Amino acid sequence: MTPPSDRPVTPENLPAAPQGLAATPQDSVATAQGLAAERTALAWRRTAIGCMANLLLFVRAAATSEYRPVVILAVVAIAALAVVTVVCVRRGAVLHSHRKGNWGNGRRSITAFAGTISAVVATALGIAFAYAVSAA
Amino acid sequence: MDYRFTLANERTFLAWMRTALGLLAGGVAVHELVRPFRHHGLRSAVAMSCLVLAAVIAVGAYGRWRHVQSAMERGDRLPRTVMVPILAAGIAVIAVLASVGLLLS
């Protein structure tokens, strides 16, 4: 048991608030921003895993299809997966860095990701169209 | 600038992109896995609709992200979006096509 201190009780010598509990509005905003960054990093990973599953489906389709041009789709899918992995890792590193307030708006990551997926979808559409024409 | 809002915008973009990826997978799956459709044209139509919708959503998600981002930077109200009705109508069309295909098979 600690002997009673004869110092006056002021906000300065009150015990510190437990970790994780927001003490001030500023701390609360910082914690909320940290959690938002964490959720965003998780969303990137979830999306990258979805991409991986999707693009593997393309590679499998190319391996089993007799229609040869589907190989182009597999090559595009593998290249896209490489780009998506790099984008996800780099954005994740920025979001996990604890330089709070310096996460950027992710413009480069988002542009690269949207461009890559759009290129994959455009290739898939082109090949589906060519297949439909050749089958007709 | 409060990072909570830019990060939420980024997550919304990623959620739209996951939707596009789901449609892409759906299109390929319909083409690869669905054999019992007697009407090949209908099967192709379902697959093509999935792919077209995936393309619209992927490009639209990027445009939407940019619009929201610039509106937030200017401090304006958030812009309206036509993405939700497009997605709903597109999925309804795909569902009708798939149902007709199943009934005719």
mmCIF file of C-alpha atoms in Angstrom:
data_model
loop_
_atom_site.group_PDB
_atom_site.id
_atom_site.type_symbol
_atom_site.label_atom_id
_atom_site.label_comp_id
_atom_site.label_asym_id
_atom_site.label_seq_id
_atom_site.Cartn_x
_atom_site.Cartn_y
_atom_site.Cartn_z
ATOM 1 C CA MET A 1 0.000 0.000 0.000
ATOM 2 C CA THR A 2 1.394 3.365 -0.984
ATOM 3 C CA PRO A 3 1.447 6.069 1.599
ATOM 4 C CA PRO A 4 -0.823 8.976 0.855
ATOM 5 C CA SER A 5 1.034 11.630 -1.039
ATOM 6 C CA ASP A 6 0.960 15.133 0.257
ATOM 7 C CA ARG A 7 0.950 16.484 -3.278
ATOM 8 C CA PRO A 8 -2.332 18.168 -4.231
ATOM 9 C CA VAL A 9 -4.596 16.232 -6.590
ATOM 10 C CA THR A 10 -4.320 17.890 -9.983
ATOM 11 C CA PRO A 11 -4.982 16.520 -13.486
ATOM 12 C CA GLU A 12 -1.195 16.143 -13.906
ATOM 13 C CA ASN A 13 -0.674 13.618 -11.107
ATOM 14 C CA LEU A 14 -3.819 11.555 -11.592
ATOM 15 C CA PRO A 15 -3.037 8.008 -12.746
ATOM 16 C CA ALA A 16 -2.779 7.629 -16.535
ATOM 17 C CA ALA A 17 -5.843 6.303 -18.357
ATOM 18 C CA PRO A 18 -5.479 2.633 -19.291
ATOM 19 C CA GLN A 19 -4.128 1.915 -22.774
ATOM 20 C CA GLY A 20 -6.807 1.660 -25.411
ATOM 21 C CA LEU A 21 -9.187 3.973 -23.650
ATOM 22 C CA ALA A 22 -9.309 7.351 -25.248
ATOM 23 C CA ALA A 23 -8.348 10.066 -22.846
ATOM 24 C CA THR A 24 -8.898 13.155 -24.970
ATOM 25 C CA PRO A 25 -10.841 13.899 -28.156
ATOM 26 C CA GLN A 26 -7.504 14.130 -30.008
ATOM 27 C CA ASP A 27 -6.532 10.620 -28.850
ATOM 28 C CA SER A 28 -9.970 9.385 -29.826
ATOM 29 C CA VAL A 29 -9.594 10.753 -33.364
ATOM 30 C CA ALA A 30 -6.075 9.295 -33.611
ATOM 31 C CA THR A 31 -7.325 5.856 -32.480
ATOM 32 C CA ALA A 32 -10.262 5.987 -34.887
ATOM 33 C CA GLN A 33 -7.923 6.932 -37.730
ATOM 34 C CA GLY A 34 -5.538 4.117 -36.808
ATOM 35 C CA LEU A 35 -8.415 1.634 -36.844
ATOM 36 C CA ALA A 36 -9.652 3.023 -40.178
ATOM 37 C CA ALA A 37 -6.152 2.525 -41.601
ATOM 38 C CA GLU A 38 -6.145 -1.042 -40.262
ATOM 39 C CA ARG A 39 -9.547 -1.772 -41.825
ATOM 40 C CA THR A 40 -8.350 -0.322 -45.116
ATOM 41 C CA ALA A 41 -5.224 -2.506 -45.105
ATOM 42 C CA LEU A 42 -7.452 -5.543 -44.422
ATOM 43 C CA ALA A 43 -9.788 -4.520 -47.260
ATOM 44 C CA TRP A 44 -6.792 -4.371 -49.610
ATOM 45 C CA ARG A 45 -5.725 -7.859 -48.551
ATOM 46 C CA ARG A 46 -9.245 -9.250 -48.901
ATOM 47 C CA THR A 47 -9.468 -7.762 -52.367
ATOM 48 C CA ALA A 48 -6.049 -9.114 -53.353
ATOM 49 C CA ILE A 49 -7.038 -12.599 -52.161
ATOM 50 C CA GLY A 50 -10.243 -12.316 -54.190
ATOM 51 C CA CYS A 51 -8.137 -11.360 -57.208
ATOM 52 C CA MET A 52 -5.896 -14.356 -56.667
ATOM 53 C CA ALA A 53 -8.853 -16.768 -56.590
ATOM 54 C CA ASN A 54 -10.352 -15.084 -59.652
ATOM 55 C CA LEU A 55 -7.217 -15.038 -61.747
ATOM 56 C CA LEU A 56 -6.406 -18.661 -60.849
ATOM 57 C CA LEU A 57 -9.853 -19.509 -62.240
ATOM 58 C CA PHE A 58 -8.743 -17.860 -65.510
ATOM 59 C CA VAL A 59 -5.515 -19.869 -65.590
ATOM 60 C CA ARG A 60 -7.483 -23.057 -64.969
ATOM 61 C CA ALA A 61 -9.938 -22.115 -67.722
ATOM 62 C CA ALA A 62 -7.004 -21.584 -70.089
ATOM 63 C CA ALA A 63 -5.505 -24.965 -69.134
ATOM 64 C CA THR A 64 -8.747 -26.852 -69.846
ATOM 65 C CA SER A 65 -10.151 -24.924 -72.817
ATOM 66 C CA GLU A 66 -9.611 -26.068 -76.410
ATOM 67 C CA TYR A 67 -10.018 -22.475 -77.552
ATOM 68 C CA ARG A 68 -6.346 -21.392 -77.805
ATOM 69 C CA PRO A 69 -6.697 -17.571 -77.456
ATOM 70 C CA VAL A 70 -7.735 -18.116 -73.812
ATOM 71 C CA VAL A 71 -3.994 -18.503 -73.146
ATOM 72 C CA ILE A 72 -3.710 -14.715 -73.664
ATOM 73 C CA LEU A 73 -6.175 -14.306 -70.809
ATOM 74 C CA ALA A 74 -4.051 -16.538 -68.561
ATOM 75 C CA VAL A 75 -0.913 -14.511 -69.327
ATOM 76 C CA VAL A 76 -2.757 -11.231 -68.648
ATOM 77 C CA ALA A 77 -4.170 -12.724 -65.433
ATOM 78 C CA ILE A 78 -0.723 -13.750 -64.162
ATOM 79 C CA ALA A 79 0.744 -10.322 -64.973
ATOM 80 C CA ALA A 80 -2.244 -8.665 -63.272
ATOM 81 C CA LEU A 81 -1.775 -10.800 -60.175
ATOM 82 C CA ALA A 82 1.853 -9.634 -59.954
ATOM 83 C CA VAL A 83 0.759 -5.984 -60.196
ATOM 84 C CA VAL A 84 -2.038 -6.469 -57.631
ATOM 85 C CA THR A 85 0.383 -8.136 -55.194
ATOM 86 C CA VAL A 86 2.875 -5.288 -55.459
ATOM 87 C CA VAL A 87 0.143 -2.637 -55.077
ATOM 88 C CA CYS A 88 -1.389 -4.415 -52.065
ATOM 89 C CA VAL A 89 1.955 -4.870 -50.297
ATOM 90 C CA ARG A 90 3.052 -1.281 -50.895
ATOM 91 C CA ARG A 91 -0.261 0.262 -49.820
ATOM 92 C CA GLY A 92 -0.329 -2.083 -46.811
ATOM 93 C CA ALA A 93 3.162 -0.927 -45.803
ATOM 94 C CA VAL A 94 2.081 2.733 -45.951
ATOM 95 C CA LEU A 95 -1.102 2.011 -43.964
ATOM 96 C CA HIS A 96 0.817 0.057 -41.340
ATOM 97 C CA SER A 97 3.500 2.680 -40.911
ATOM 98 C CA HIS A 98 2.789 4.632 -37.770
ATOM 99 C CA ARG A 99 3.502 8.000 -39.325
ATOM 100 C CA LYS A 100 -0.015 9.010 -38.383
ATOM 101 C CA GLY A 101 -1.677 11.462 -40.653
ATOM 102 C CA ASN A 102 0.651 10.614 -43.512
ATOM 103 C CA TRP A 103 -1.176 7.775 -45.231
ATOM 104 C CA GLY A 104 -1.908 9.720 -48.383
ATOM 105 C CA ASN A 105 -5.098 9.213 -50.337
ATOM 106 C CA GLY A 106 -3.811 6.093 -52.122
ATOM 107 C CA ARG A 107 -4.268 7.655 -55.547
ATOM 108 C CA ARG A 108 -1.411 5.755 -57.169
ATOM 109 C CA SER A 109 -2.415 2.412 -55.657
ATOM 110 C CA ILE A 110 -6.063 2.900 -56.584
ATOM 111 C CA THR A 111 -5.272 4.017 -60.139
ATOM 112 C CA ALA A 112 -2.887 1.105 -60.687
ATOM 113 C CA PHE A 113 -5.375 -1.375 -59.237
ATOM 114 C CA ALA A 114 -8.372 -0.072 -61.193
ATOM 115 C CA GLY A 115 -6.307 -0.010 -64.396
ATOM 116 C CA THR A 116 -5.082 -3.565 -63.898
ATOM 117 C CA ILE A 117 -8.500 -5.029 -63.181
ATOM 118 C CA SER A 118 -10.049 -3.065 -66.045
ATOM 119 C CA ALA A 119 -7.375 -4.477 -68.383
ATOM 120 C CA VAL A 120 -8.207 -8.020 -67.232
ATOM 121 C CA VAL A 121 -11.945 -7.458 -67.707
ATOM 122 C CA ALA A 122 -11.357 -5.900 -71.140
ATOM 123 C CA THR A 123 -9.242 -8.894 -72.190
ATOM 124 C CA ALA A 124 -11.886 -11.309 -70.930
ATOM 125 C CA LEU A 125 -14.580 -9.393 -72.831
ATOM 126 C CA GLY A 126 -12.509 -9.360 -76.012
ATOM 127 C CA ILE A 127 -11.856 -13.088 -75.846
ATOM 128 C CA ALA A 128 -15.483 -13.891 -75.004
ATOM 129 C CA PHE A 129 -16.567 -11.777 -77.966
ATOM 130 C CA ALA A 130 -14.058 -13.444 -80.312
ATOM 131 C CA TYR A 131 -15.254 -16.850 -79.083
ATOM 132 C CA ALA A 132 -18.899 -15.934 -79.635
ATOM 133 C CA VAL A 133 -18.079 -14.769 -83.188
ATOM 134 C CA SER A 134 -16.043 -17.887 -83.971
ATOM 135 C CA ALA A 135 -18.741 -20.187 -82.554
ATOM 136 C CA ALA A 136 -21.524 -18.485 -84.522
ATOM 137 C CA MET B 1 -8.261 16.605 -43.710
ATOM 138 C CA ASP B 2 -9.622 13.758 -41.584
ATOM 139 C CA TYR B 3 -8.117 10.469 -42.732
ATOM 140 C CA ARG B 4 -11.166 8.527 -41.590
ATOM 141 C CA PHE B 5 -13.090 9.795 -44.598
ATOM 142 C CA THR B 6 -10.412 9.301 -47.269
ATOM 143 C CA LEU B 7 -9.772 5.793 -45.951
ATOM 144 C CA ALA B 8 -13.508 5.057 -45.975
ATOM 145 C CA ASN B 9 -13.618 6.230 -49.607
ATOM 146 C CA GLU B 10 -10.721 3.869 -50.390
ATOM 147 C CA ARG B 11 -12.526 0.952 -48.721
ATOM 148 C CA THR B 12 -15.702 1.724 -50.646
ATOM 149 C CA PHE B 13 -13.707 1.633 -53.881
ATOM 150 C CA LEU B 14 -12.245 -1.735 -52.871
ATOM 151 C CA ALA B 15 -15.712 -3.078 -52.057
ATOM 152 C CA TRP B 16 -16.952 -2.063 -55.524
ATOM 153 C CA MET B 17 -13.902 -3.722 -57.073
ATOM 154 C CA ARG B 18 -14.671 -6.937 -55.165
ATOM 155 C CA THR B 19 -18.161 -6.789 -56.643
ATOM 156 C CA ALA B 20 -16.646 -6.457 -60.120
ATOM 157 C CA LEU B 21 -14.324 -9.394 -59.418
ATOM 158 C CA GLY B 22 -17.289 -11.479 -58.292
ATOM 159 C CA LEU B 23 -19.113 -10.720 -61.546
ATOM 160 C CA LEU B 24 -15.974 -11.549 -63.521
ATOM 161 C CA ALA B 25 -15.678 -14.908 -61.771
ATOM 162 C CA GLY B 26 -19.399 -15.457 -62.327
ATOM 163 C CA GLY B 27 -19.047 -14.824 -66.059
ATOM 164 C CA VAL B 28 -16.138 -17.236 -66.412
ATOM 165 C CA ALA B 29 -17.854 -19.830 -64.227
ATOM 166 C CA VAL B 30 -21.049 -19.703 -66.308
ATOM 167 C CA HIS B 31 -19.007 -20.202 -69.447
ATOM 168 C CA GLU B 32 -16.811 -22.964 -68.070
ATOM 169 C CA LEU B 33 -19.015 -24.923 -65.736
ATOM 170 C CA VAL B 34 -22.570 -24.661 -67.051
ATOM 171 C CA ARG B 35 -22.870 -27.392 -69.679
ATOM 172 C CA PRO B 36 -26.552 -28.397 -69.512
ATOM 173 C CA PHE B 37 -27.836 -25.225 -71.227
ATOM 174 C CA ARG B 38 -29.180 -26.458 -74.546
ATOM 175 C CA HIS B 39 -29.207 -22.887 -75.809
ATOM 176 C CA HIS B 40 -25.589 -21.892 -76.183
ATOM 177 C CA GLY B 41 -26.589 -18.399 -77.165
ATOM 178 C CA LEU B 42 -28.322 -17.882 -73.838
ATOM 179 C CA ARG B 43 -25.327 -19.178 -71.913
ATOM 180 C CA SER B 44 -23.077 -16.785 -73.819
ATOM 181 C CA ALA B 45 -25.519 -13.959 -73.123
ATOM 182 C CA VAL B 46 -25.376 -14.628 -69.368
ATOM 183 C CA ALA B 47 -21.572 -14.796 -69.414
ATOM 184 C CA MET B 48 -21.291 -11.667 -71.564
ATOM 185 C CA SER B 49 -23.720 -9.727 -69.343
ATOM 186 C CA CYS B 50 -21.590 -10.621 -66.299
ATOM 187 C CA LEU B 51 -18.427 -9.457 -68.055
ATOM 188 C CA VAL B 52 -19.966 -6.206 -69.327
ATOM 189 C CA LEU B 53 -21.363 -5.430 -65.883
ATOM 190 C CA ALA B 54 -17.941 -6.202 -64.339
ATOM 191 C CA ALA B 55 -16.307 -3.750 -66.759
ATOM 192 C CA VAL B 56 -18.883 -1.027 -66.014
ATOM 193 C CA ILE B 57 -18.500 -1.499 -62.253
ATOM 194 C CA ALA B 58 -14.677 -1.551 -62.374
ATOM 195 C CA VAL B 59 -14.441 1.673 -64.392
ATOM 196 C CA GLY B 60 -17.329 3.269 -62.486
ATOM 197 C CA ALA B 61 -15.722 2.469 -59.120
ATOM 198 C CA TYR B 62 -12.620 4.415 -60.108
ATOM 199 C CA GLY B 63 -14.640 7.379 -61.373
ATOM 200 C CA ARG B 64 -16.746 7.349 -58.230
ATOM 201 C CA TRP B 65 -13.628 7.286 -56.020
ATOM 202 C CA ARG B 66 -12.198 10.291 -57.873
ATOM 203 C CA HIS B 67 -15.451 12.276 -57.669
ATOM 204 C CA VAL B 68 -15.862 11.625 -53.948
ATOM 205 C CA GLN B 69 -12.205 12.434 -53.319
ATOM 206 C CA SER B 70 -12.359 15.777 -55.116
ATOM 207 C CA ALA B 71 -15.693 16.650 -53.474
ATOM 208 C CA MET B 72 -14.144 15.985 -50.053
ATOM 209 C CA GLU B 73 -11.067 18.043 -50.885
ATOM 210 C CA ARG B 74 -13.273 20.981 -51.934
ATOM 211 C CA GLY B 75 -15.554 20.471 -48.930
ATOM 212 C CA ASP B 76 -18.609 19.971 -51.159
ATOM 213 C CA ARG B 77 -21.513 17.610 -50.676
ATOM 214 C CA LEU B 78 -20.879 14.057 -51.828
ATOM 215 C CA PRO B 79 -21.939 13.487 -55.460
ATOM 216 C CA ARG B 80 -24.862 11.207 -56.266
ATOM 217 C CA THR B 81 -24.097 7.848 -57.828
ATOM 218 C CA VAL B 82 -25.809 5.865 -60.579
ATOM 219 C CA MET B 83 -23.706 2.804 -59.768
ATOM 220 C CA VAL B 84 -26.244 1.274 -57.387
ATOM 221 C CA PRO B 85 -29.190 1.280 -59.854
ATOM 222 C CA ILE B 86 -26.858 0.063 -62.635
ATOM 223 C CA LEU B 87 -25.703 -2.852 -60.491
ATOM 224 C CA ALA B 88 -29.242 -3.710 -59.388
ATOM 225 C CA ALA B 89 -30.659 -3.590 -62.923
ATOM 226 C CA GLY B 90 -27.702 -5.529 -64.328
ATOM 227 C CA ILE B 91 -28.007 -8.311 -61.792
ATOM 228 C CA ALA B 92 -31.771 -8.451 -62.390
ATOM 229 C CA VAL B 93 -31.169 -8.887 -66.140
ATOM 230 C CA ILE B 94 -28.574 -11.614 -65.509
ATOM 231 C CA ALA B 95 -30.933 -13.400 -63.112
ATOM 232 C CA VAL B 96 -33.787 -13.321 -65.668
ATOM 233 C CA LEU B 97 -31.494 -14.620 -68.444
ATOM 234 C CA ALA B 98 -30.184 -17.393 -66.201
ATOM 235 C CA SER B 99 -33.729 -18.379 -65.151
ATOM 236 C CA VAL B 100 -34.904 -18.531 -68.767
ATOM 237 C CA GLY B 101 -31.850 -20.635 -69.606
ATOM 238 C CA LEU B 102 -32.571 -23.043 -66.782
ATOM 239 C CA LEU B 103 -36.259 -23.339 -67.745
ATOM 240 C CA LEU B 104 -35.403 -24.056 -71.377
ATOM 241 C CA SER B 105 -32.675 -26.595 -70.565
#
